Backbone as CSV, one residue per row, in Angstrom:
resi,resn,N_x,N_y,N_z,CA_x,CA_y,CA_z,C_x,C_y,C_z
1,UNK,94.700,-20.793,51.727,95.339,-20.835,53.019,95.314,-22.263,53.579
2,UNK,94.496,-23.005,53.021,94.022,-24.182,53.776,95.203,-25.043,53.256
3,UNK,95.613,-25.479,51.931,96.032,-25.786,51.218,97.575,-25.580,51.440
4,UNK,98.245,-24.257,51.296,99.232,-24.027,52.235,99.477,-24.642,53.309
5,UNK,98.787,-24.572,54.674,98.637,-25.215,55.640,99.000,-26.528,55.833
6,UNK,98.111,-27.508,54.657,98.303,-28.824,54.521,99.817,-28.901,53.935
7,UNK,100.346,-27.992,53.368,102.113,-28.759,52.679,102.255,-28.126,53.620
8,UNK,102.577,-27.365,55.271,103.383,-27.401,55.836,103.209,-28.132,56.532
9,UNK,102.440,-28.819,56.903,102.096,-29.743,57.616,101.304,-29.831,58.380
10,UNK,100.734,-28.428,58.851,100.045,-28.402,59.593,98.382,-28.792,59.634
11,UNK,97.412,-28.891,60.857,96.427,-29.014,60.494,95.429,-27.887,60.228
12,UNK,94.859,-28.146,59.032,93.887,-26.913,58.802,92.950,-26.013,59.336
13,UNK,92.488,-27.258,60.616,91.451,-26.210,61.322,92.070,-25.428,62.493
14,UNK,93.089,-26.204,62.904,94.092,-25.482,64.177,94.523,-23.961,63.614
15,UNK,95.437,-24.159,62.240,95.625,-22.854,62.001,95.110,-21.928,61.691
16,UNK,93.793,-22.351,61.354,92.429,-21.311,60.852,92.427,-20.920,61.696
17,UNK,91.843,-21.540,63.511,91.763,-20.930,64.354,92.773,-20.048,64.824
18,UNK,94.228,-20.481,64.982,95.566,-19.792,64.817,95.381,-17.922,63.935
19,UNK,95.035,-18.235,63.267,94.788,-17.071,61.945,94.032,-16.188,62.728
20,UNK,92.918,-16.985,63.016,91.353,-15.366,63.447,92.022,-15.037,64.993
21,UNK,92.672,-15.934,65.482,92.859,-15.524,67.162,93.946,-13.999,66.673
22,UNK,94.610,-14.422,65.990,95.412,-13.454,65.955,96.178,-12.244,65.014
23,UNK,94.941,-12.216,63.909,95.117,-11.564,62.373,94.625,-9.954,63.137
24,UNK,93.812,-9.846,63.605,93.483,-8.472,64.155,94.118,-7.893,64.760
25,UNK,95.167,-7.922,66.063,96.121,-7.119,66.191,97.248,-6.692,65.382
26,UNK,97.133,-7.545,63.976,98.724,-7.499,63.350,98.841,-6.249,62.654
27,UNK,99.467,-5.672,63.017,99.565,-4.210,62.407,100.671,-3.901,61.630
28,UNK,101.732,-5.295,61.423,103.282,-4.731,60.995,103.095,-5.353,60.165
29,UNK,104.030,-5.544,59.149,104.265,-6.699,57.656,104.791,-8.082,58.518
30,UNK,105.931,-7.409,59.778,106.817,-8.884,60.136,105.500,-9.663,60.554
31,UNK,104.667,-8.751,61.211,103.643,-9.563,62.242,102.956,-10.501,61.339
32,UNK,101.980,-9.934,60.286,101.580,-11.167,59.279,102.225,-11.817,58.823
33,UNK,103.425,-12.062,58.134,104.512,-12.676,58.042,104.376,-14.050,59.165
34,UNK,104.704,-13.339,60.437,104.798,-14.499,61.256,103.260,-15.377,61.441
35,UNK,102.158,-14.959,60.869,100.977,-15.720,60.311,100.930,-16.887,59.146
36,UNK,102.184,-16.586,58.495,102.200,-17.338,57.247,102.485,-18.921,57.773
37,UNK,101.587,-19.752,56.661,101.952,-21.222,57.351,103.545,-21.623,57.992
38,UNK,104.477,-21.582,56.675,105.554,-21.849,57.165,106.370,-21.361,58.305
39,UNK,105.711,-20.467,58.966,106.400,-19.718,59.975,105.940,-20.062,61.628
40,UNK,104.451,-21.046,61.415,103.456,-21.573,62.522,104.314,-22.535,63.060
41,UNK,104.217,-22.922,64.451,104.906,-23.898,64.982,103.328,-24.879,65.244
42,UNK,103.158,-25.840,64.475,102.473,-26.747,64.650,101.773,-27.659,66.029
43,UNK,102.638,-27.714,66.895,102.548,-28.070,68.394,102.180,-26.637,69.243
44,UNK,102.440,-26.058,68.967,102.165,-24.482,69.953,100.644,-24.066,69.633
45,UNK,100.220,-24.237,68.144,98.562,-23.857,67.421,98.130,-25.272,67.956
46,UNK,98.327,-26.689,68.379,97.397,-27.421,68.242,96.903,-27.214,69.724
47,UNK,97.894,-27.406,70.892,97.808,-27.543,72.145,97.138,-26.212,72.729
48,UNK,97.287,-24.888,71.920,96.417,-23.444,72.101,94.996,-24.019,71.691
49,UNK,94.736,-24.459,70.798,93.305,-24.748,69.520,92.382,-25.610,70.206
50,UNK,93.047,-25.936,70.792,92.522,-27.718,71.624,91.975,-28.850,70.747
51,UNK,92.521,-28.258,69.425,92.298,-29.327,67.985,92.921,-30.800,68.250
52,UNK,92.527,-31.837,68.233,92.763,-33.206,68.910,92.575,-33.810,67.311
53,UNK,94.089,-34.745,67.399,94.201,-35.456,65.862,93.622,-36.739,66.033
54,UNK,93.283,-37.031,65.419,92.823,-39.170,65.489,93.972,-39.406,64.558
């Protein structure tokens, strides 16, 4: 997952956190789906995460 993450661009620990905030309600296929890296909006998980880039 991490790995994924990194070719979409995103950062790894933002979407980890991204992942656990919100893997437990997902009850549909679309819903995990919309978990999958490529589907994360990168600016929406960092500014939620409060993950700060250097």
């Amino acid at each position: 997952m991490i790995e994924t993450a990194k070719a979409n661009g995103l950062e790894s620990d933002a979407y980890i956190h991204h992942i656990l905030e919100h893997i437990a309600p997902a009850d549909m296929l679309e819903t995990l789906k919309a978990l999958l890296p490529r589907h994360v909006d990168f600016e929406a998980i960092t500014k939620k995460s409060g993950v700060i880039h250097g």
